Amino acid sequence: MADREALVRLRNIHKSFGHVEVLSGIDLDVAAGEVVCLIGASGSGKSTLLRCVNHLERPDRGRVYVGDHLIGYEERADGRLHELSPRRINAQRTDIGMVFQHFNLFPHLTVLENVIEAPMRVRRLDRATATATARDLLDRVGMAHKEDAYPRTLSGGQQQRVAIARGLAMRPKLMLFDEPTSALDPELVGEVLDVMRDLARSGMTMIVVTHEMAFAREVAGRIAFMSGGEIVEIGTPAEVLGNPQHERTRAFLSKVL
Ligand code: ADP
Ligand code: MG
């Protein structure tokens, strides 16, 4: 990480819901091409942190940079931050693909139409250009043979692979994954992790919330353990999984490993 430039920089991110502070000052840099896995118990703030990265949640304090963009805000001459218009936030989000636990495909669109929708609407690509790119991406996730199928006719693993292709269709610099295999039957988890592994090997920058410890061990450059709204511990898989320094990390790992 040290000699690669950070693509993602999170600085002192705070977020509360009502009186409950869910993120208590998160700092995290992710290098271009790096994969960081976020692990931690349910309720520790992993999804909220991921959603802050693309401004689906508005941090109460702190800054998110992706490349040159300060996400969600512009800094005015007086040094204050002003929230950007929804249109400008959406423009920033084109750099950031997100894949959720529930696949969120458009049910009334075919596989191919799901993948070309955003490039045509947002990037204003013509149908032929968008379709050519979409077919490449569907091929990459092993779903080219299903381009005319509707989501409901696909298995969960197939739907999630289409969702990944759809996320890639905007040519993002960063991919966020929030428990992408948690809703899948066990026998379908592997095919989705295989696609994510290939994506990581291709050099995509990824932040992945996951409970799949074998995947994290193999694919993550670093693993961050979250508890109580903080990153308690971060390091290589060997460090965090093999030699955890904090009692909270050890307690969590003893339940999941
Ligand atoms: P994780 O993904 O690690 O399970 P979350 O980020 O989803 O954790 O949630 C952290 C805490 O914030 C939980 O206590 C959750 O109930 C709360 N929370 C998350 N989103 C909201 C929301 N929109 N409104 C109120 N509380 C929320
Ligand atoms: Mg979550």
PDB file of C-alpha atoms and ligand atoms in Angstrom:
ATOM      1  CA  MET A   1       0.000   0.000   0.000  1.00  0.00           C
ATOM      2  CA  ALA A   2       2.764   2.410   1.019  1.00  0.00           C
ATOM      3  CA  ASP A   3       4.113   3.321  -2.393  1.00  0.00           C
ATOM      4  CA  ARG A   4       0.835   3.291  -4.264  1.00  0.00           C
ATOM      5  CA  GLU A   5      -1.300   6.375  -4.429  1.00  0.00           C
ATOM      6  CA  ALA A   6      -4.526   6.243  -2.424  1.00  0.00           C
ATOM      7  CA  LEU A   7      -7.610   6.229  -4.638  1.00  0.00           C
ATOM      8  CA  VAL A   8      -9.981   6.374  -1.658  1.00  0.00           C
ATOM      9  CA  ARG A   9      -9.312   8.547   1.358  1.00  0.00           C
ATOM     10  CA  LEU A  10     -11.706   8.567   4.296  1.00  0.00           C
ATOM     11  CA  ARG A  11     -10.966  11.201   6.876  1.00  0.00           C
ATOM     12  CA  ASN A  12     -12.552  11.250  10.314  1.00  0.00           C
ATOM     13  CA  ILE A  13     -15.968  10.005   9.212  1.00  0.00           C
ATOM     14  CA  HIS A  14     -18.659  10.369  11.846  1.00  0.00           C
ATOM     15  CA  LYS A  15     -22.265   9.293  11.527  1.00  0.00           C
ATOM     16  CA  SER A  16     -25.062   9.076  14.070  1.00  0.00           C
ATOM     17  CA  PHE A  17     -28.618   7.891  13.784  1.00  0.00           C
ATOM     18  CA  GLY A  18     -30.557   9.746  16.443  1.00  0.00           C
ATOM     19  CA  HIS A  19     -28.442   9.572  19.587  1.00  0.00           C
ATOM     20  CA  VAL A  20     -26.512   6.521  18.481  1.00  0.00           C
ATOM     21  CA  GLU A  21     -23.098   7.151  17.015  1.00  0.00           C
ATOM     22  CA  VAL A  22     -22.592   4.461  14.394  1.00  0.00           C
ATOM     23  CA  LEU A  23     -19.294   5.701  12.957  1.00  0.00           C
ATOM     24  CA  SER A  24     -16.943   7.314  15.453  1.00  0.00           C
ATOM     25  CA  GLY A  25     -14.190   8.811  13.335  1.00  0.00           C
ATOM     26  CA  ILE A  26     -13.138   6.450  10.589  1.00  0.00           C
ATOM     27  CA  ASP A  27      -9.869   6.990   8.715  1.00  0.00           C
ATOM     28  CA  LEU A  28      -9.045   4.693   5.850  1.00  0.00           C
ATOM     29  CA  ASP A  29      -6.955   4.919   2.704  1.00  0.00           C
ATOM     30  CA  VAL A  30      -7.381   2.433  -0.104  1.00  0.00           C
ATOM     31  CA  ALA A  31      -4.697   2.343  -2.771  1.00  0.00           C
ATOM     32  CA  ALA A  32      -5.512   2.101  -6.444  1.00  0.00           C
ATOM     33  CA  GLY A  33      -5.812  -1.597  -7.229  1.00  0.00           C
ATOM     34  CA  GLU A  34      -6.092  -2.609  -3.606  1.00  0.00           C
ATOM     35  CA  VAL A  35      -8.803  -4.840  -2.112  1.00  0.00           C
ATOM     36  CA  VAL A  36      -9.825  -4.026   1.452  1.00  0.00           C
ATOM     37  CA  CYS A  37     -12.247  -6.354   3.217  1.00  0.00           C
ATOM     38  CA  LEU A  38     -14.346  -4.974   6.072  1.00  0.00           C
ATOM     39  CA  ILE A  39     -15.287  -7.512   8.693  1.00  0.00           C
ATOM     40  CA  GLY A  40     -17.095  -7.199  11.990  1.00  0.00           C
ATOM     41  CA  ALA A  41     -20.248  -8.146  13.832  1.00  0.00           C
ATOM     42  CA  SER A  42     -23.688  -7.154  12.650  1.00  0.00           C
ATOM     43  CA  GLY A  43     -24.392  -3.568  13.659  1.00  0.00           C
ATOM     44  CA  SER A  44     -20.747  -2.504  13.780  1.00  0.00           C
ATOM     45  CA  GLY A  45     -21.255   0.103  11.053  1.00  0.00           C
ATOM     46  CA  LYS A  46     -19.845  -1.646   7.983  1.00  0.00           C
ATOM     47  CA  SER A  47     -22.769  -0.897   5.673  1.00  0.00           C
ATOM     48  CA  THR A  48     -23.042   2.659   6.900  1.00  0.00           C
ATOM     49  CA  LEU A  49     -19.363   3.229   6.182  1.00  0.00           C
ATOM     50  CA  LEU A  50     -19.679   1.762   2.700  1.00  0.00           C
ATOM     51  CA  ARG A  51     -22.744   3.924   2.037  1.00  0.00           C
ATOM     52  CA  CYS A  52     -20.843   7.020   3.160  1.00  0.00           C
ATOM     53  CA  VAL A  53     -18.270   6.355   0.432  1.00  0.00           C
ATOM     54  CA  ASN A  54     -20.806   7.066  -2.315  1.00  0.00           C
ATOM     55  CA  HIS A  55     -22.921   9.474  -0.272  1.00  0.00           C
ATOM     56  CA  LEU A  56     -25.918   7.179   0.063  1.00  0.00           C
ATOM     57  CA  GLU A  57     -25.435   8.231   3.676  1.00  0.00           C
ATOM     58  CA  ARG A  58     -24.354  11.763   4.443  1.00  0.00           C
ATOM     59  CA  PRO A  59     -21.551  11.753   7.020  1.00  0.00           C
ATOM     60  CA  ASP A  60     -22.142  14.141   9.938  1.00  0.00           C
ATOM     61  CA  ARG A  61     -18.482  15.018   9.913  1.00  0.00           C
ATOM     62  CA  GLY A  62     -15.406  14.106   7.915  1.00  0.00           C
ATOM     63  CA  ARG A  63     -14.523  13.836   4.277  1.00  0.00           C
ATOM     64  CA  VAL A  64     -14.564  11.184   1.603  1.00  0.00           C
ATOM     65  CA  TYR A  65     -12.278  11.530  -1.386  1.00  0.00           C
ATOM     66  CA  VAL A  66     -12.378   9.220  -4.378  1.00  0.00           C
ATOM     67  CA  GLY A  67      -9.624  10.239  -6.754  1.00  0.00           C
ATOM     68  CA  ASP A  68      -9.811  14.010  -7.001  1.00  0.00           C
ATOM     69  CA  HIS A  69     -13.447  14.210  -5.965  1.00  0.00           C
ATOM     70  CA  LEU A  70     -14.600  15.286  -2.537  1.00  0.00           C
ATOM     71  CA  ILE A  71     -17.718  13.123  -2.487  1.00  0.00           C
ATOM     72  CA  GLY A  72     -21.007  14.901  -1.926  1.00  0.00           C
ATOM     73  CA  TYR A  73     -19.591  18.341  -1.313  1.00  0.00           C
ATOM     74  CA  GLU A  74     -17.725  21.243  -2.714  1.00  0.00           C
ATOM     75  CA  GLU A  75     -15.458  23.361  -0.623  1.00  0.00           C
ATOM     76  CA  ARG A  76     -16.258  27.035  -1.045  1.00  0.00           C
ATOM     77  CA  ALA A  77     -13.788  29.897  -0.704  1.00  0.00           C
ATOM     78  CA  ASP A  78     -14.746  30.368   2.962  1.00  0.00           C
ATOM     79  CA  GLY A  79     -13.515  26.830   3.665  1.00  0.00           C
ATOM     80  CA  ARG A  80     -17.016  25.541   4.390  1.00  0.00           C
ATOM     81  CA  LEU A  81     -18.470  22.490   2.723  1.00  0.00           C
ATOM     82  CA  HIS A  82     -21.662  22.797   0.713  1.00  0.00           C
ATOM     83  CA  GLU A  83     -23.556  19.726  -0.348  1.00  0.00           C
ATOM     84  CA  LEU A  84     -23.674  19.212  -4.092  1.00  0.00           C
ATOM     85  CA  SER A  85     -26.900  18.965  -6.037  1.00  0.00           C
ATOM     86  CA  PRO A  86     -28.306  15.450  -6.563  1.00  0.00           C
ATOM     87  CA  ARG A  87     -27.313  15.697 -10.215  1.00  0.00           C
ATOM     88  CA  ARG A  88     -23.680  16.404  -9.357  1.00  0.00           C
ATOM     89  CA  ILE A  89     -23.606  13.694  -6.695  1.00  0.00           C
ATOM     90  CA  ASN A  90     -24.915  11.240  -9.270  1.00  0.00           C
ATOM     91  CA  ALA A  91     -22.170  12.325 -11.641  1.00  0.00           C
ATOM     92  CA  GLN A  92     -19.569  11.559  -8.948  1.00  0.00           C
ATOM     93  CA  ARG A  93     -21.179   8.165  -8.345  1.00  0.00           C
ATOM     94  CA  THR A  94     -20.474   7.052 -11.893  1.00  0.00           C
ATOM     95  CA  ASP A  95     -16.919   6.384 -10.688  1.00  0.00           C
ATOM     96  CA  ILE A  96     -18.201   4.086  -7.941  1.00  0.00           C
ATOM     97  CA  GLY A  97     -19.983   0.794  -8.604  1.00  0.00           C
ATOM     98  CA  MET A  98     -21.949  -0.802  -5.793  1.00  0.00           C
ATOM     99  CA  VAL A  99     -23.215  -4.342  -5.368  1.00  0.00           C
ATOM    100  CA  PHE A 100     -25.638  -5.081  -2.557  1.00  0.00           C
ATOM    101  CA  GLN A 101     -26.678  -8.172  -0.671  1.00  0.00           C
ATOM    102  CA  HIS A 102     -29.972  -8.196  -2.566  1.00  0.00           C
ATOM    103  CA  PHE A 103     -29.243  -7.966  -6.211  1.00  0.00           C
ATOM    104  CA  ASN A 104     -31.539  -5.049  -6.993  1.00  0.00           C
ATOM    105  CA  LEU A 105     -31.827  -5.828 -10.693  1.00  0.00           C
ATOM    106  CA  PHE A 106     -34.691  -4.168 -12.551  1.00  0.00           C
ATOM    107  CA  PRO A 107     -37.258  -6.988 -12.731  1.00  0.00           C
ATOM    108  CA  HIS A 108     -38.970  -5.695 -15.882  1.00  0.00           C
ATOM    109  CA  LEU A 109     -35.706  -5.516 -17.857  1.00  0.00           C
ATOM    110  CA  THR A 110     -33.746  -8.382 -19.385  1.00  0.00           C
ATOM    111  CA  VAL A 111     -30.197  -9.131 -18.300  1.00  0.00           C
ATOM    112  CA  LEU A 112     -28.756  -7.158 -21.214  1.00  0.00           C
ATOM    113  CA  GLU A 113     -31.141  -4.245 -20.674  1.00  0.00           C
ATOM    114  CA  ASN A 114     -30.161  -4.139 -16.995  1.00  0.00           C
ATOM    115  CA  VAL A 115     -26.510  -3.726 -17.954  1.00  0.00           C
ATOM    116  CA  ILE A 116     -26.971  -1.112 -20.714  1.00  0.00           C
ATOM    117  CA  GLU A 117     -29.525   0.997 -18.851  1.00  0.00           C
ATOM    118  CA  ALA A 118     -27.176   3.297 -16.941  1.00  0.00           C
ATOM    119  CA  PRO A 119     -24.565   3.698 -19.699  1.00  0.00           C
ATOM    120  CA  MET A 120     -27.335   4.747 -22.106  1.00  0.00           C
ATOM    121  CA  ARG A 121     -29.216   6.993 -19.694  1.00  0.00           C
ATOM    122  CA  VAL A 122     -26.332   8.523 -17.758  1.00  0.00           C
ATOM    123  CA  ARG A 123     -23.376   8.303 -20.139  1.00  0.00           C
ATOM    124  CA  ARG A 124     -25.654   8.780 -23.172  1.00  0.00           C
ATOM    125  CA  LEU A 125     -24.009   5.942 -25.066  1.00  0.00           C
ATOM    126  CA  ASP A 126     -25.868   4.728 -28.123  1.00  0.00           C
ATOM    127  CA  ARG A 127     -27.466   1.298 -27.858  1.00  0.00           C
ATOM    128  CA  ALA A 128     -24.947  -0.456 -30.108  1.00  0.00           C
ATOM    129  CA  THR A 129     -21.933   0.796 -28.152  1.00  0.00           C
ATOM    130  CA  ALA A 130     -23.536   0.070 -24.781  1.00  0.00           C
ATOM    131  CA  THR A 131     -24.562  -3.394 -25.962  1.00  0.00           C
ATOM    132  CA  ALA A 132     -21.069  -4.284 -27.149  1.00  0.00           C
ATOM    133  CA  THR A 133     -19.583  -3.338 -23.780  1.00  0.00           C
ATOM    134  CA  ALA A 134     -22.363  -5.103 -21.891  1.00  0.00           C
ATOM    135  CA  ARG A 135     -21.786  -8.334 -23.824  1.00  0.00           C
ATOM    136  CA  ASP A 136     -18.083  -8.219 -22.931  1.00  0.00           C
ATOM    137  CA  LEU A 137     -18.956  -7.751 -19.274  1.00  0.00           C
ATOM    138  CA  LEU A 138     -21.616 -10.476 -19.285  1.00  0.00           C
ATOM    139  CA  ASP A 139     -19.074 -12.785 -20.848  1.00  0.00           C
ATOM    140  CA  ARG A 140     -16.620 -11.906 -18.117  1.00  0.00           C
ATOM    141  CA  VAL A 141     -19.100 -12.899 -15.387  1.00  0.00           C
ATOM    142  CA  GLY A 142     -20.193 -16.020 -17.281  1.00  0.00           C
ATOM    143  CA  MET A 143     -23.667 -14.715 -18.085  1.00  0.00           C
ATOM    144  CA  ALA A 144     -23.486 -13.966 -21.822  1.00  0.00           C
ATOM    145  CA  HIS A 145     -25.779 -16.904 -22.616  1.00  0.00           C
ATOM    146  CA  LYS A 146     -28.557 -15.346 -20.518  1.00  0.00           C
ATOM    147  CA  GLU A 147     -28.666 -11.861 -21.995  1.00  0.00           C
ATOM    148  CA  ASP A 148     -32.348 -12.135 -22.953  1.00  0.00           C
ATOM    149  CA  ALA A 149     -33.466 -13.709 -19.665  1.00  0.00           C
ATOM    150  CA  TYR A 150     -35.436 -11.846 -17.009  1.00  0.00           C
ATOM    151  CA  PRO A 151     -33.970 -11.699 -13.498  1.00  0.00           C
ATOM    152  CA  ARG A 152     -36.721 -13.784 -11.882  1.00  0.00           C
ATOM    153  CA  THR A 153     -35.771 -16.764 -14.058  1.00  0.00           C
ATOM    154  CA  LEU A 154     -32.171 -16.733 -12.778  1.00  0.00           C
ATOM    155  CA  SER A 155     -30.622 -18.215  -9.662  1.00  0.00           C
ATOM    156  CA  GLY A 156     -29.430 -15.845  -6.970  1.00  0.00           C
ATOM    157  CA  GLY A 157     -25.825 -16.432  -7.967  1.00  0.00           C
ATOM    158  CA  GLN A 158     -26.608 -15.636 -11.592  1.00  0.00           C
ATOM    159  CA  GLN A 159     -28.489 -12.488 -10.597  1.00  0.00           C
ATOM    160  CA  GLN A 160     -25.600 -11.331  -8.477  1.00  0.00           C
ATOM    161  CA  ARG A 161     -23.148 -11.900 -11.337  1.00  0.00           C
ATOM    162  CA  VAL A 162     -25.372  -9.768 -13.568  1.00  0.00           C
ATOM    163  CA  ALA A 163     -25.449  -7.121 -10.838  1.00  0.00           C
ATOM    164  CA  ILE A 164     -21.645  -7.094 -10.863  1.00  0.00           C
ATOM    165  CA  ALA A 165     -21.623  -6.692 -14.658  1.00  0.00           C
ATOM    166  CA  ARG A 166     -24.105  -3.857 -14.303  1.00  0.00           C
ATOM    167  CA  GLY A 167     -21.869  -2.207 -11.702  1.00  0.00           C
ATOM    168  CA  LEU A 168     -18.895  -2.476 -14.048  1.00  0.00           C
ATOM    169  CA  ALA A 169     -20.780  -1.072 -17.036  1.00  0.00           C
ATOM    170  CA  MET A 170     -20.154   2.500 -15.950  1.00  0.00           C
ATOM    171  CA  ARG A 171     -16.404   1.849 -15.987  1.00  0.00           C
ATOM    172  CA  PRO A 172     -16.019   2.664 -12.282  1.00  0.00           C
ATOM    173  CA  LYS A 173     -12.685   3.303 -10.621  1.00  0.00           C
ATOM    174  CA  LEU A 174     -13.919   1.717  -7.404  1.00  0.00           C
ATOM    175  CA  MET A 175     -16.288  -1.139  -6.612  1.00  0.00           C
ATOM    176  CA  LEU A 176     -18.107  -1.433  -3.292  1.00  0.00           C
ATOM    177  CA  PHE A 177     -19.578  -4.774  -2.249  1.00  0.00           C
ATOM    178  CA  ASP A 178     -21.900  -5.087   0.753  1.00  0.00           C
ATOM    179  CA  GLU A 179     -22.178  -8.762   1.717  1.00  0.00           C
ATOM    180  CA  PRO A 180     -22.691  -9.799  -1.896  1.00  0.00           C
ATOM    181  CA  THR A 181     -23.018 -13.493  -1.052  1.00  0.00           C
ATOM    182  CA  SER A 182     -24.952 -13.358   2.224  1.00  0.00           C
ATOM    183  CA  ALA A 183     -28.353 -13.877   0.606  1.00  0.00           C
ATOM    184  CA  LEU A 184     -27.227 -16.804  -1.538  1.00  0.00           C
ATOM    185  CA  ASP A 185     -27.718 -20.497  -1.035  1.00  0.00           C
ATOM    186  CA  PRO A 186     -24.356 -21.968  -0.023  1.00  0.00           C
ATOM    187  CA  GLU A 187     -23.815 -23.771  -3.317  1.00  0.00           C
ATOM    188  CA  LEU A 188     -24.087 -20.460  -5.217  1.00  0.00           C
ATOM    189  CA  VAL A 189     -21.581 -18.488  -3.155  1.00  0.00           C
ATOM    190  CA  GLY A 190     -18.508 -19.791  -4.970  1.00  0.00           C
ATOM    191  CA  GLU A 191     -19.481 -18.604  -8.454  1.00  0.00           C
ATOM    192  CA  VAL A 192     -19.921 -15.037  -7.201  1.00  0.00           C
ATOM    193  CA  LEU A 193     -16.669 -15.083  -5.246  1.00  0.00           C
ATOM    194  CA  ASP A 194     -14.904 -16.402  -8.365  1.00  0.00           C
ATOM    195  CA  VAL A 195     -16.080 -13.369 -10.324  1.00  0.00           C
ATOM    196  CA  MET A 196     -14.945 -11.041  -7.531  1.00  0.00           C
ATOM    197  CA  ARG A 197     -11.568 -12.770  -7.355  1.00  0.00           C
ATOM    198  CA  ASP A 198     -11.084 -12.275 -11.113  1.00  0.00           C
ATOM    199  CA  LEU A 199     -12.049  -8.644 -10.755  1.00  0.00           C
ATOM    200  CA  ALA A 200      -9.515  -8.169  -7.978  1.00  0.00           C
ATOM    201  CA  ARG A 201      -6.814  -9.821 -10.083  1.00  0.00           C
ATOM    202  CA  SER A 202      -7.641  -7.480 -12.958  1.00  0.00           C
ATOM    203  CA  GLY A 203      -6.589  -4.589 -10.713  1.00  0.00           C
ATOM    204  CA  MET A 204      -9.958  -3.194  -9.663  1.00  0.00           C
ATOM    205  CA  THR A 205      -9.965  -1.210  -6.437  1.00  0.00           C
ATOM    206  CA  MET A 206     -12.508  -2.838  -4.133  1.00  0.00           C
ATOM    207  CA  ILE A 207     -13.966  -2.400  -0.667  1.00  0.00           C
ATOM    208  CA  VAL A 208     -15.790  -5.573   0.306  1.00  0.00           C
ATOM    209  CA  VAL A 209     -17.943  -6.145   3.372  1.00  0.00           C
ATOM    210  CA  THR A 210     -17.963  -9.885   3.815  1.00  0.00           C
ATOM    211  CA  HIS A 211     -18.251 -12.766   6.226  1.00  0.00           C
ATOM    212  CA  GLU A 212     -16.392 -15.033   3.812  1.00  0.00           C
ATOM    213  CA  MET A 213     -13.138 -15.322   5.723  1.00  0.00           C
ATOM    214  CA  ALA A 214     -11.463 -17.658   3.239  1.00  0.00           C
ATOM    215  CA  PHE A 215     -12.131 -15.150   0.473  1.00  0.00           C
ATOM    216  CA  ALA A 216     -10.834 -12.267   2.603  1.00  0.00           C
ATOM    217  CA  ARG A 217      -7.713 -14.218   3.500  1.00  0.00           C
ATOM    218  CA  GLU A 218      -6.964 -14.998  -0.128  1.00  0.00           C
ATOM    219  CA  VAL A 219      -8.013 -11.832  -1.951  1.00  0.00           C
ATOM    220  CA  ALA A 220      -7.726  -8.906   0.470  1.00  0.00           C
ATOM    221  CA  GLY A 221      -4.602  -6.795   0.512  1.00  0.00           C
ATOM    222  CA  ARG A 222      -5.763  -5.675   3.934  1.00  0.00           C
ATOM    223  CA  ILE A 223      -8.576  -6.592   6.283  1.00  0.00           C
ATOM    224  CA  ALA A 224     -10.191  -4.005   8.543  1.00  0.00           C
ATOM    225  CA  PHE A 225     -12.024  -5.215  11.631  1.00  0.00           C
ATOM    226  CA  MET A 226     -14.813  -2.869  12.727  1.00  0.00           C
ATOM    227  CA  SER A 227     -16.420  -2.780  16.133  1.00  0.00           C
ATOM    228  CA  GLY A 228     -18.460  -0.066  17.804  1.00  0.00           C
ATOM    229  CA  GLY A 229     -18.117   2.334  14.895  1.00  0.00           C
ATOM    230  CA  GLU A 230     -14.329   2.183  14.785  1.00  0.00           C
ATOM    231  CA  ILE A 231     -11.714   0.375  12.789  1.00  0.00           C
ATOM    232  CA  VAL A 232     -10.218  -1.489  15.715  1.00  0.00           C
ATOM    233  CA  GLU A 233      -7.547  -3.216  13.702  1.00  0.00           C
ATOM    234  CA  ILE A 234      -6.340  -3.191  10.117  1.00  0.00           C
ATOM    235  CA  GLY A 235      -3.574  -5.104   8.442  1.00  0.00           C
ATOM    236  CA  THR A 236      -2.730  -7.900   6.079  1.00  0.00           C
ATOM    237  CA  PRO A 237      -4.814 -11.071   6.329  1.00  0.00           C
ATOM    238  CA  ALA A 238      -1.879 -12.760   8.041  1.00  0.00           C
ATOM    239  CA  GLU A 239      -1.750  -9.985  10.632  1.00  0.00           C
ATOM    240  CA  VAL A 240      -5.455  -9.586  11.351  1.00  0.00           C
ATOM    241  CA  LEU A 241      -6.590 -13.193  11.010  1.00  0.00           C
ATOM    242  CA  GLY A 242      -3.354 -14.871  12.040  1.00  0.00           C
ATOM    243  CA  ASN A 243      -2.140 -12.637  14.816  1.00  0.00           C
ATOM    244  CA  PRO A 244      -4.897 -10.282  15.983  1.00  0.00           C
ATOM    245  CA  GLN A 245      -3.702  -7.663  18.439  1.00  0.00           C
ATOM    246  CA  HIS A 246      -6.976  -6.665  20.047  1.00  0.00           C
ATOM    247  CA  GLU A 247      -9.238  -8.629  22.316  1.00  0.00           C
ATOM    248  CA  ARG A 248     -12.319  -7.539  20.364  1.00  0.00           C
ATOM    249  CA  THR A 249     -10.791  -8.879  17.149  1.00  0.00           C
ATOM    250  CA  ARG A 250      -9.914 -12.178  18.806  1.00  0.00           C
ATOM    251  CA  ALA A 251     -13.419 -12.523  20.239  1.00  0.00           C
ATOM    252  CA  PHE A 252     -14.995 -11.888  16.830  1.00  0.00           C
ATOM    253  CA  LEU A 253     -12.665 -14.234  14.990  1.00  0.00           C
ATOM    254  CA  SER A 254     -13.212 -17.013  17.491  1.00  0.00           C
ATOM    255  CA  LYS A 255     -16.866 -17.001  16.417  1.00  0.00           C
ATOM    256  CA  VAL A 256     -16.379 -16.892  12.662  1.00  0.00           C
ATOM    257  CA  LEU A 257     -13.177 -18.805  11.891  1.00  0.00           C
TER     258      LEU A 257
HETATM  259  P1  ADP B   1     -23.427  -3.507   9.780  1.00  0.00           P
HETATM  260  O1  ADP B   1     -23.483  -3.334   8.303  1.00  0.00           O
HETATM  261  O2  ADP B   1     -22.037  -3.628  10.319  1.00  0.00           O
HETATM  262  O3  ADP B   1     -24.305  -4.624  10.255  1.00  0.00           O
HETATM  263  P2  ADP B   1     -24.886  -1.022   9.839  1.00  0.00           P
HETATM  264  O4  ADP B   1     -23.991   0.028   9.297  1.00  0.00           O
HETATM  265  O5  ADP B   1     -25.948  -1.544   8.961  1.00  0.00           O
HETATM  266  O6  ADP B   1     -24.010  -2.177  10.455  1.00  0.00           O
HETATM  267  O7  ADP B   1     -25.619  -0.464  11.113  1.00  0.00           O
HETATM  268  C1  ADP B   1     -24.938   0.088  12.229  1.00  0.00           C
HETATM  269  C2  ADP B   1     -25.949   0.580  13.224  1.00  0.00           C
HETATM  270  O8  ADP B   1     -26.657   1.678  12.664  1.00  0.00           O
HETATM  271  C3  ADP B   1     -26.988  -0.454  13.594  1.00  0.00           C
HETATM  272  O9  ADP B   1     -27.263  -0.314  14.961  1.00  0.00           O
HETATM  273  C4  ADP B   1     -28.181  -0.060  12.768  1.00  0.00           C
HETATM  274  O10 ADP B   1     -29.379  -0.432  13.400  1.00  0.00           O
HETATM  275  C5  ADP B   1     -28.051   1.439  12.695  1.00  0.00           C
HETATM  276  N1  ADP B   1     -28.609   2.006  11.456  1.00  0.00           N
HETATM  277  C6  ADP B   1     -28.171   1.767  10.207  1.00  0.00           C
HETATM  278  N2  ADP B   1     -28.874   2.466   9.306  1.00  0.00           N
HETATM  279  C7  ADP B   1     -29.792   3.182  10.001  1.00  0.00           C
HETATM  280  C8  ADP B   1     -30.818   4.106   9.649  1.00  0.00           C
HETATM  281  N3  ADP B   1     -31.042   4.460   8.379  1.00  0.00           N
HETATM  282  N4  ADP B   1     -31.553   4.647  10.659  1.00  0.00           N
HETATM  283  C9  ADP B   1     -31.329   4.309  11.930  1.00  0.00           C
HETATM  284  N5  ADP B   1     -30.379   3.447  12.341  1.00  0.00           N
HETATM  285  C10 ADP B   1     -29.615   2.881  11.390  1.00  0.00           C
HETATM  286 MG    MG B   2     -24.439  -4.418   6.825  1.00  0.00          MG
END
